[in-house]
Short mmCIF file of C-alpha atoms and ligand atoms in Angstrom, two decimals:
data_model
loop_
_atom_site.label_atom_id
_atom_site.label_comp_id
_atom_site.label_asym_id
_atom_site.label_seq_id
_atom_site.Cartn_x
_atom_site.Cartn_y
_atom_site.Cartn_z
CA UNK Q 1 0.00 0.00 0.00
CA UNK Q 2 1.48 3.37 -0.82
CA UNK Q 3 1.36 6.05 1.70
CA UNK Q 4 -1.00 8.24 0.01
CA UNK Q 5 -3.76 5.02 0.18
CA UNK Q 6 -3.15 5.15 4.02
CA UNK Q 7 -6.62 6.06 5.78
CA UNK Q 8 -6.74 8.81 8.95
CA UNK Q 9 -10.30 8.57 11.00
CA UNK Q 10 -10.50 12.19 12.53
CA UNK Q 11 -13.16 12.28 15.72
CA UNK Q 12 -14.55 15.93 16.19
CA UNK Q 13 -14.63 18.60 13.59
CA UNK Q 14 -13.95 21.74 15.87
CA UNK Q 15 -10.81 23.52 15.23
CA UNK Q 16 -8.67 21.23 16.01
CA UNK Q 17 -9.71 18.38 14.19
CA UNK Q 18 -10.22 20.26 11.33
CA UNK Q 19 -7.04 21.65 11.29
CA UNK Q 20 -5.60 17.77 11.67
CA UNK Q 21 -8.01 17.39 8.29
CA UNK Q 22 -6.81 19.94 6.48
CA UNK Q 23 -3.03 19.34 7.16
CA UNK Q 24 -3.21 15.44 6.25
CA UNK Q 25 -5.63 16.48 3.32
CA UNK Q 26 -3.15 18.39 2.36
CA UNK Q 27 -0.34 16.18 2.32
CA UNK Q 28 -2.79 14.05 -0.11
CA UNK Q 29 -3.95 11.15 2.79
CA UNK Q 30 -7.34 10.13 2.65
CA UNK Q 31 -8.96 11.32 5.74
CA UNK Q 32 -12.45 11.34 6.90
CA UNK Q 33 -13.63 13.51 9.46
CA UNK Q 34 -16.12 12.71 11.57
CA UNK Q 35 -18.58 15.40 13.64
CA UNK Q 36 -21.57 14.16 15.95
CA UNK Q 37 -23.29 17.58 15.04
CA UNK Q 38 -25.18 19.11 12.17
CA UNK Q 39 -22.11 21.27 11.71
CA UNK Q 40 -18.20 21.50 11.80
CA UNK Q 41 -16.74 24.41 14.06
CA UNK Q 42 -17.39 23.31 17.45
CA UNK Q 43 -17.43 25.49 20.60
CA UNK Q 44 -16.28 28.79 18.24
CA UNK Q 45 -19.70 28.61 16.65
CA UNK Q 46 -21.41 29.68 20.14
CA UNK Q 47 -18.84 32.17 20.84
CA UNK Q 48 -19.20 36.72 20.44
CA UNK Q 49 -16.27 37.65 19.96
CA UNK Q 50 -12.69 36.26 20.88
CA UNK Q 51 -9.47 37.10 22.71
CA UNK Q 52 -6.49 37.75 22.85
CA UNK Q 53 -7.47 40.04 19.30
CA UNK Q 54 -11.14 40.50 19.28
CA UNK Q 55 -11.34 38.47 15.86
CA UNK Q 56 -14.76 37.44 14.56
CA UNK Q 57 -15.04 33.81 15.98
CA UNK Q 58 -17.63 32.57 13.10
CA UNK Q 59 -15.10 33.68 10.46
CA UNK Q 60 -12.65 32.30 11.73
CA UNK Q 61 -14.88 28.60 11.83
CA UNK Q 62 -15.71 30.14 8.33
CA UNK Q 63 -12.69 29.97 6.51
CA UNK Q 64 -11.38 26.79 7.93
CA UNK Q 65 -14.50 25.14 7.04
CA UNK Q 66 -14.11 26.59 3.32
CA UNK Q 67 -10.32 24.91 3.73
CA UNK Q 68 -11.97 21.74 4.72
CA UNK Q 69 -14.66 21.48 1.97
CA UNK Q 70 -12.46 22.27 -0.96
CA UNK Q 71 -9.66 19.35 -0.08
CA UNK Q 72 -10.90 16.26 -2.46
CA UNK Q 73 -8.89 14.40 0.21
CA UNK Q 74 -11.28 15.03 3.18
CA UNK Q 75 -14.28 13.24 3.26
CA UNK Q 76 -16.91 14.91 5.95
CA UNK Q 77 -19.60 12.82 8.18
CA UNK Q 78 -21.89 14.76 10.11
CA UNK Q 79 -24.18 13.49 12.80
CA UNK Q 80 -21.85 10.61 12.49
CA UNK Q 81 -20.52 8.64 15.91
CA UNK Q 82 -18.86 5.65 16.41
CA UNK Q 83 -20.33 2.74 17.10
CA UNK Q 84 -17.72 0.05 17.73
CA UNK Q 85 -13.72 -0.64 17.10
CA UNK Q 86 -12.17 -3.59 16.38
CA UNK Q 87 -8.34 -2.90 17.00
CA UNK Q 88 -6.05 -5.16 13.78
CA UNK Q 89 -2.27 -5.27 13.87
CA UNK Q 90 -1.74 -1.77 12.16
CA UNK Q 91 -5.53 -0.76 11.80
CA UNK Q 92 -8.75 -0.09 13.09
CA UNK Q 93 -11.87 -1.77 12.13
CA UNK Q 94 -14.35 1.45 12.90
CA UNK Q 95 -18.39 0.81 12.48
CA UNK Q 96 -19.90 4.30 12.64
CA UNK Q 97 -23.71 5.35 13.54
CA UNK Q 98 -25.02 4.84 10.37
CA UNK Q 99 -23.82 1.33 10.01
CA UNK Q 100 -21.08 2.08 7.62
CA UNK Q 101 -17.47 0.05 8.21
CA UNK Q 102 -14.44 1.47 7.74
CA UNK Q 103 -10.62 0.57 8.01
CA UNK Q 104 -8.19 3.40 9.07
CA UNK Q 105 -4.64 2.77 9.35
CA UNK Q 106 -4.56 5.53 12.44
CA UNK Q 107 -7.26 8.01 14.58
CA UNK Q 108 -7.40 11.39 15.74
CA UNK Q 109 -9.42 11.88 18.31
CA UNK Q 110 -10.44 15.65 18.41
CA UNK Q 111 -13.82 15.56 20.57
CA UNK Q 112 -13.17 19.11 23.31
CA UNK Q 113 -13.50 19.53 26.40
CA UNK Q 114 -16.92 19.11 28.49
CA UNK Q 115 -17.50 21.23 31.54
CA UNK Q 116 -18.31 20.67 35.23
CA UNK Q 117 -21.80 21.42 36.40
CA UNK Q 118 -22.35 24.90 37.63
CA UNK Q 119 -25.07 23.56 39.71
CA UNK Q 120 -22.83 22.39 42.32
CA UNK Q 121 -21.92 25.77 43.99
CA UNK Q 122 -25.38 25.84 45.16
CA UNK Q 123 -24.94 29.05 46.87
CA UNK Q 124 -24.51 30.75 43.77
CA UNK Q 125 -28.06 30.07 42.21
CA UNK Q 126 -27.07 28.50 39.00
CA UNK Q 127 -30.21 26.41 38.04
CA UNK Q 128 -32.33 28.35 40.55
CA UNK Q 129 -32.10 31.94 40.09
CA UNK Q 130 -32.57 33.79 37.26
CA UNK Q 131 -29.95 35.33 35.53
CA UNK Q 132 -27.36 32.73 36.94
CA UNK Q 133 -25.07 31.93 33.55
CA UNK Q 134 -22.31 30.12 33.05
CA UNK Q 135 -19.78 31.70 30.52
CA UNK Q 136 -20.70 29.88 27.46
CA UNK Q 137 -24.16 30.64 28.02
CA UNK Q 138 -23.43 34.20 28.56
CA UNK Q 139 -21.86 34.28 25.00
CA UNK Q 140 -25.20 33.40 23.75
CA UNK Q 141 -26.20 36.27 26.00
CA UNK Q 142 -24.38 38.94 24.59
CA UNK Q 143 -25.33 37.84 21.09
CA UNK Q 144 -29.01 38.52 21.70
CA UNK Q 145 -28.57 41.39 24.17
CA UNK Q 146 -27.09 43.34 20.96
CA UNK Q 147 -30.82 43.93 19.72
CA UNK Q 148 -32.36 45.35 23.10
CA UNK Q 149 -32.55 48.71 24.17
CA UNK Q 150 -30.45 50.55 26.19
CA UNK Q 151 -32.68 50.34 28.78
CA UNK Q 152 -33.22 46.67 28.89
CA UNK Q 153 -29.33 45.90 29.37
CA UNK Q 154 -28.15 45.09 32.51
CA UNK Q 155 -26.82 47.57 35.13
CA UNK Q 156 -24.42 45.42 36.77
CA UNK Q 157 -23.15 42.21 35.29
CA UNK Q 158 -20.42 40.27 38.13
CA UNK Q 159 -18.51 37.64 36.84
CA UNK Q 160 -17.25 34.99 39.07
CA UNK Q 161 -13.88 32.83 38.55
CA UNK Q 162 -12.39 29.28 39.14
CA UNK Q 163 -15.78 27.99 39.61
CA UNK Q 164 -14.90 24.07 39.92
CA UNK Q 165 -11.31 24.84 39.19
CA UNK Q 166 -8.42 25.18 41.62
CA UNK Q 167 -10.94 23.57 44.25
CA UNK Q 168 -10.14 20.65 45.99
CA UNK Q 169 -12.79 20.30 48.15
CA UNK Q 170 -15.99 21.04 45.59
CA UNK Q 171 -14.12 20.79 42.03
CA UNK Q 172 -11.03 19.75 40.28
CA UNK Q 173 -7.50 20.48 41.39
CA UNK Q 174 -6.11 21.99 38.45
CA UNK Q 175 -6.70 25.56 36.68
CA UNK Q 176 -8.44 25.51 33.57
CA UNK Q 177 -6.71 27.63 31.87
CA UNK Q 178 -8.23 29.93 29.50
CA UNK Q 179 -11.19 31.09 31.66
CA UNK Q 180 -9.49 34.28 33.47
CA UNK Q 181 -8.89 35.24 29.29
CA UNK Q 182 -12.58 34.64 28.45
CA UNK Q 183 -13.68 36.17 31.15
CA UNK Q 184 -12.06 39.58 30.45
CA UNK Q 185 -13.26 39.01 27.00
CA UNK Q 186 -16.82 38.94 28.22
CA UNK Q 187 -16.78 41.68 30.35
CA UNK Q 188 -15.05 44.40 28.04
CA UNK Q 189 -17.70 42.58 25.18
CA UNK Q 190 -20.18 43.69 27.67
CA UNK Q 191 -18.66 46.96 27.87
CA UNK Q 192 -18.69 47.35 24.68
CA UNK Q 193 -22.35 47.15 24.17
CA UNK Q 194 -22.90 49.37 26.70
CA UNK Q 195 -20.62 51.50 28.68
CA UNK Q 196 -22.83 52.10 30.92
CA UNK Q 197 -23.08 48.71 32.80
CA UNK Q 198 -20.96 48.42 35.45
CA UNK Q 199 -18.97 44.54 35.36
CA UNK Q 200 -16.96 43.81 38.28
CA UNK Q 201 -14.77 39.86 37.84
CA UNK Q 202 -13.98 38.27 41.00
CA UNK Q 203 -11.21 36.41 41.49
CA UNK Q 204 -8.39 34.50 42.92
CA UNK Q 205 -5.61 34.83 40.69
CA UNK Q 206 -5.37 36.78 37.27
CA UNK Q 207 -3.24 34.62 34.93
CA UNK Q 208 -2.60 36.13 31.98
CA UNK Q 209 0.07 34.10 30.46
CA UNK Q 210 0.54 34.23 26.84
CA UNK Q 211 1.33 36.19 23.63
CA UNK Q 212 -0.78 39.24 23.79
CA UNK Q 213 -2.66 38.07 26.95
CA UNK Q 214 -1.11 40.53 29.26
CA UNK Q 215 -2.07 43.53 27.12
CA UNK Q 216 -5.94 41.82 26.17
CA UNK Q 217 -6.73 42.14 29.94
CA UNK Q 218 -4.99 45.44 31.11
CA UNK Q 219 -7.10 46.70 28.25
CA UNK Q 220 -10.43 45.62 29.57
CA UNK Q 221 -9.81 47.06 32.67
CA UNK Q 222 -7.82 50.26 32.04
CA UNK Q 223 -9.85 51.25 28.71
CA UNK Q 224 -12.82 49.65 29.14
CA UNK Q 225 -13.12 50.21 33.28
CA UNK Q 226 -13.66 46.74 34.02
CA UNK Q 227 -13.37 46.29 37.85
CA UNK Q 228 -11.42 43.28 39.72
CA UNK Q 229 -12.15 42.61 43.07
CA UNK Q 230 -9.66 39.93 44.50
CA UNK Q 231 -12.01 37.91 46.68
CA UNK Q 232 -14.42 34.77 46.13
CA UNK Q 233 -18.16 35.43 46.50
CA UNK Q 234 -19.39 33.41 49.74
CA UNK Q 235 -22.93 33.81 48.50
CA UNK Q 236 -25.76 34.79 46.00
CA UNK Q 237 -29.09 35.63 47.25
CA UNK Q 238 -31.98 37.26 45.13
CA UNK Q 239 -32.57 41.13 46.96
CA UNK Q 240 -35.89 43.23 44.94
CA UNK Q 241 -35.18 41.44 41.80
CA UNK Q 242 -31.50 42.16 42.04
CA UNK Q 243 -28.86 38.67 42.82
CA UNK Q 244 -27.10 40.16 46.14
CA UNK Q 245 -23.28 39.02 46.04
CA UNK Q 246 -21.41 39.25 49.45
CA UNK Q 247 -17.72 39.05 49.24
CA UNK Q 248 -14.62 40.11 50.96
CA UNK Q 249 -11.69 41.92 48.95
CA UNK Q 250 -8.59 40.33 49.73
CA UNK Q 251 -6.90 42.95 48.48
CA UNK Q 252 -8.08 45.75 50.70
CA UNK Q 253 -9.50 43.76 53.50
CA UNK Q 254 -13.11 44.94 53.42
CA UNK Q 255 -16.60 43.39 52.78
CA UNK Q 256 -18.31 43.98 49.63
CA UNK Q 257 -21.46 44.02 48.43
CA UNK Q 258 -22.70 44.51 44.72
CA UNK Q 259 -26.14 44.19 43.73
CA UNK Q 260 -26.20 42.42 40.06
CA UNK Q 261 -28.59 41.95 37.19
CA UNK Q 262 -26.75 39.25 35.57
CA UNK Q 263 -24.00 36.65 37.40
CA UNK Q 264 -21.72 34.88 34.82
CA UNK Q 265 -19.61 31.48 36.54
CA UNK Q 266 -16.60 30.28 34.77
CA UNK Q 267 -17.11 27.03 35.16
CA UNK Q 268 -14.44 24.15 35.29
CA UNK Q 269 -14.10 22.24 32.19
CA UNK Q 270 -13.65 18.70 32.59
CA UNK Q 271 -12.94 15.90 30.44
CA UNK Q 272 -16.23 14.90 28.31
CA UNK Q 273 -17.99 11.99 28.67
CA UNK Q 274 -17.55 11.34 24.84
CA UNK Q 275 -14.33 11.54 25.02
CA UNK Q 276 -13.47 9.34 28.11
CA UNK Q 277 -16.24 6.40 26.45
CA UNK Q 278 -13.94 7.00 22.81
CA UNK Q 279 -10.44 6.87 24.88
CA UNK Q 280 -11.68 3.23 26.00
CA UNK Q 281 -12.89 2.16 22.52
CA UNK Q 282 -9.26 3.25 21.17
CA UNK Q 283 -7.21 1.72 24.15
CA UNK Q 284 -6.06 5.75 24.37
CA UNK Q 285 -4.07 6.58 27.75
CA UNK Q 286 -5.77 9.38 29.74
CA UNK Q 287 -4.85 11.16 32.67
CA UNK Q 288 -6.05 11.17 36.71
CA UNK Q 289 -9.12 13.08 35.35
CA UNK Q 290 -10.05 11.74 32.25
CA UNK Q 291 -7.97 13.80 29.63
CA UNK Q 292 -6.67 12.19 26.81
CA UNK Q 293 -3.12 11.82 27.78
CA UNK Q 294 0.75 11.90 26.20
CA UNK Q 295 3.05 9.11 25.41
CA UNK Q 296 6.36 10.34 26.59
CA UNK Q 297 8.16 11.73 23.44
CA UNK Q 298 4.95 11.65 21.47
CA UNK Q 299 3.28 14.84 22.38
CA UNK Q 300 -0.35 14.19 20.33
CA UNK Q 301 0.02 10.09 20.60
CA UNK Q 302 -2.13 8.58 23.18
CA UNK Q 303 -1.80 4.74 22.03
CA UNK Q 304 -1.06 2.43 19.18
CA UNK Q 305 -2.02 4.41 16.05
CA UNK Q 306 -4.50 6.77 18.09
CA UNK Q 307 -3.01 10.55 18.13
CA UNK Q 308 -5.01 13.68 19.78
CA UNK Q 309 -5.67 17.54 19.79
CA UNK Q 310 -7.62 20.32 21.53
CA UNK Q 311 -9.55 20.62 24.61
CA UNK Q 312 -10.06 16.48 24.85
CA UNK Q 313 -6.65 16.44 26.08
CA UNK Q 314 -6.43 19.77 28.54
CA UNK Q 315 -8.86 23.13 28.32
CA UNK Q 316 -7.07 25.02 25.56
CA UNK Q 317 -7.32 28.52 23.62
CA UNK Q 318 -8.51 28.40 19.79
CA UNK Q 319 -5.06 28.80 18.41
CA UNK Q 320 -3.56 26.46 20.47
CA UNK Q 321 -6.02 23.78 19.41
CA UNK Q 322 -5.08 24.49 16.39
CA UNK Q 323 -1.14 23.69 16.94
CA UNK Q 324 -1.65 21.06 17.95
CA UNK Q 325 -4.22 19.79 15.60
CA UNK Q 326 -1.35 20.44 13.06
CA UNK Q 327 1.04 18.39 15.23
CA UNK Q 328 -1.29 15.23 15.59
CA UNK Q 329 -1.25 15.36 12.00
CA UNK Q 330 2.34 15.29 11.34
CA UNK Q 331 3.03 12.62 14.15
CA UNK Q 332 0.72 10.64 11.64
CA UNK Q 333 2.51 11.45 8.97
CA UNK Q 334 5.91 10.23 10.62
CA UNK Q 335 3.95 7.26 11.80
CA UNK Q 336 3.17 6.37 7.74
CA UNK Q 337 6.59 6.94 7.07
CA UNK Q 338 7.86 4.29 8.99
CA UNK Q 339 5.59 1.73 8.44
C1 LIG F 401 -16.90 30.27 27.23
C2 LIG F 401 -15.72 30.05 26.33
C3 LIG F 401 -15.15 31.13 25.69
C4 LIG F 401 -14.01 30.94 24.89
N1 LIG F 401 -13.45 32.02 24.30
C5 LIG F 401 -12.33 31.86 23.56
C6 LIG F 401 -11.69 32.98 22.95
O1 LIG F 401 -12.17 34.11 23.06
N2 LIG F 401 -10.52 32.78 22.28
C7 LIG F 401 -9.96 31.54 22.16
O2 LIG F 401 -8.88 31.41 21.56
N3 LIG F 401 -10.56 30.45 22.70
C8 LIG F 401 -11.73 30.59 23.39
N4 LIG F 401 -12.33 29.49 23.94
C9 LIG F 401 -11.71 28.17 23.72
C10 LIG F 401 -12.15 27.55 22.38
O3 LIG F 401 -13.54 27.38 22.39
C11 LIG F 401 -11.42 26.22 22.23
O4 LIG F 401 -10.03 26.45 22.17
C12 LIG F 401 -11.77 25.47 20.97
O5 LIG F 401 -13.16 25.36 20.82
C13 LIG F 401 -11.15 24.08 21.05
O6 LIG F 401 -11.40 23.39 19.87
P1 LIG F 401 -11.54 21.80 19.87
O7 LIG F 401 -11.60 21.42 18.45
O8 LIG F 401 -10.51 21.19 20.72
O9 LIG F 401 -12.93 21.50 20.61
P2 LIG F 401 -14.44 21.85 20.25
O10 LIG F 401 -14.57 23.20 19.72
O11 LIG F 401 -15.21 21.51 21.47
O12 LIG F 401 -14.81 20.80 19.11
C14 LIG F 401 -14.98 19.43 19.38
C15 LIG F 401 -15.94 18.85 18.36
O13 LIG F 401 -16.03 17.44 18.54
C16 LIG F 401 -17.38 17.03 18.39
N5 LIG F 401 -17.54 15.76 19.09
C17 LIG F 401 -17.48 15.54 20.43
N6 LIG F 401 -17.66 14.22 20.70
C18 LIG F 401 -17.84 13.60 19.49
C19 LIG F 401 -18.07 12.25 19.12
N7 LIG F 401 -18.14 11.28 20.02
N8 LIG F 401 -18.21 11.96 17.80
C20 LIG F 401 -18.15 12.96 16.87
N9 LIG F 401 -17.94 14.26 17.17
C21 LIG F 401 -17.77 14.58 18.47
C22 LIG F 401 -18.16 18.19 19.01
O14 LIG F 401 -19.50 18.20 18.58
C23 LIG F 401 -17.36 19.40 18.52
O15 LIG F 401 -17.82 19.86 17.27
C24 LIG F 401 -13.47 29.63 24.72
C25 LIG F 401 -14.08 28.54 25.36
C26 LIG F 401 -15.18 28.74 26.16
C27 LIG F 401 -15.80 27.57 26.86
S1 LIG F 402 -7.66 30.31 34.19
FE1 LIG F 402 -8.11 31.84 35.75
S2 LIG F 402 -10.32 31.60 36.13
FE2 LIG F 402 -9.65 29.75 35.09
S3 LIG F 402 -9.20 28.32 36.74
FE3 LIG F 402 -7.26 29.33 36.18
S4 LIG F 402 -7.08 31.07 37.59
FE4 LIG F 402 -9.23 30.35 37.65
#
């Protein structure tokens, strides 16, 4: 079999699968791409606006899309899953949902990240008060808010973050990552559509660490007056229509109090139960938590002929996912070449 013939199965078409697609496409390998939705694009598709340069996120999906459709190479599936896997020496025997057997010679498994259930902090009135987000929710938010009047827009808007990260007693350990980025995002996007509304972020820890990242977030709060209180809310209680957050600031050693129309939690995100049920199909190493895990040396290889990319292996920022979406690709290609 020549190279070329060799078959790549590629298991979520956000960004970073697709950007595994278009780079094996485009070294000529057949590759089909598989997406459990309607659409490719993923978690961009339900985003406002993005950081660390305010691009456009649906043009960005856009044009990789475009990429995807015009490579003769990549074959698309949508509302396609996998049903089984039979492992063979150097292949996979993969049955998908619509009954349709394939063999690929290697996998990708490109399914995100899922997210922890905001319902758990209790005292903050996600499920039960109104007006209780979480931040992918409040994307959706801002979308529609863009149509209502001045006076219908919130007055105050609080974000809250590590909800579920960096907690060891309610949540997960670790710190997700991106969320102190998205959250700035959100709040000068708020800002943005109107000046007026007061957004205060409480936190923990501001980590800002990577290219432009620093700059993104002294932005929102020096030119768009975004204010950070350093302090996590103890509760939220509904006050005359308004959600009553009581806090101390760490920083200055006084109580606060703010009186929101809108709360927005930065929830945890976690591995997904797709992608933990797909890591056992593919005999795919995954961390303490459920992440899709390294082979020492092999930074995207998780198992024999099974690679990865994006948030399935660790919460990740779009162009990340996108690296390494490129890299799984290439440690396929290397993979080919040796065989
Ligand atoms: C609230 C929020 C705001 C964000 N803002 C920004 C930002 O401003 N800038 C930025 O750079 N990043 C941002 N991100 C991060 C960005 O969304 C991710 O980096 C990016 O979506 C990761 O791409 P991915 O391909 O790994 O995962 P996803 O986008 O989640 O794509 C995974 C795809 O796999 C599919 N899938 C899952 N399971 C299966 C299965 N079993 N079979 C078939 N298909 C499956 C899913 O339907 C999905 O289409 C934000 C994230 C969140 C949550
Ligand atoms: S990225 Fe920021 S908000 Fe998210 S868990 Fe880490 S410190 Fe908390």
């Amino acid at each position: 079999m020549s190279n070329r013939e060799k078959k790549v199965l590629i298991i979520g078409g956000g960004l970073a699968g697709m950007e595994a697609a278009i780079k094996l496409g485009g070294a000529g390998y057949q590759t089909v791409l598989i997406e459990k939705e309607d659409h490719l694009g993923g978690i961009m598709n339900q985003l406002y606006g993005s950081f660390p340069r305010w691009d456009n996120p649906q043009k960005i999906v856009e044009e990789k899309v475009k990429m995807v459709e015009e490579n003769p190479h990549i074959q698309v599936k949508l509302n396609t899953t996998i049903k089984s896997v039979q492992k063979k020496d150097k292949s996979f025997v993969v049955e998908l949902s619509d009954q349709e057997k394939i063999e690929f010679d290697a996998v990708i498994l490109a399914t995100g990240f899922g997210f922890y259930d905001a319902a758990e902090y209790g005292e903050y009135g996600y499920g039960s008060f109104d007006n209780v987000y979480t931040a992918l929710e409040f994307e959706g938010k801002l979308k529609e808010m863009e149509s209502w009047d001045k006076k219908d827009l919130p007055q105050v808007v609080a974000f809250f973050k590590c909800v579920g990260s960096r907690d060891r007693s309610k949540g997960y350990p670790y710190c997700s990552k991106i969320c102190c980025m998205f959250t700035a995002k959100e709040a000068g996007l708020m800002k943005d559509l109107n000046p007026d509304t007061k957004c205060f972020v409480f936190y923990m820890d501001y980590r800002a660490a990577g290219k432009e990242y620093e700059e993104f977030a002294r932005s929102v709060i020096e030119d768009k007056h975004v204010r950070y209180v350093r302090g996590r809310p103890a509760k939220v209680l509904p006050d005359n229509g308004k959600l009553m957050i009581r806090a101390e600031d760490t920083l200055m050693g006084v109580p606060v109090e703010v009186a929101a129309d809108m709360i927005v939690l930065a929830n945890a995100m976690v591995p997904s139960e797709s992608t933990k049920e797909l890591a056992r199909m593919f005999e795919a190493k995954t961390d303490k938590y459920g992440f899709i895990d390294y082979i020492p040396g092999h930074p995207t290889q998780s198992g024999d002929r099974v690679f990865f990319a994006g948030g399935c292996g660790f919460p990740v920022e779009s162009l990340g996912a996108q690296y390494q979406g490129a890299a799984a690709a290439a440690e396929v290609i290397a993979l080919f070449n040796q065989d």
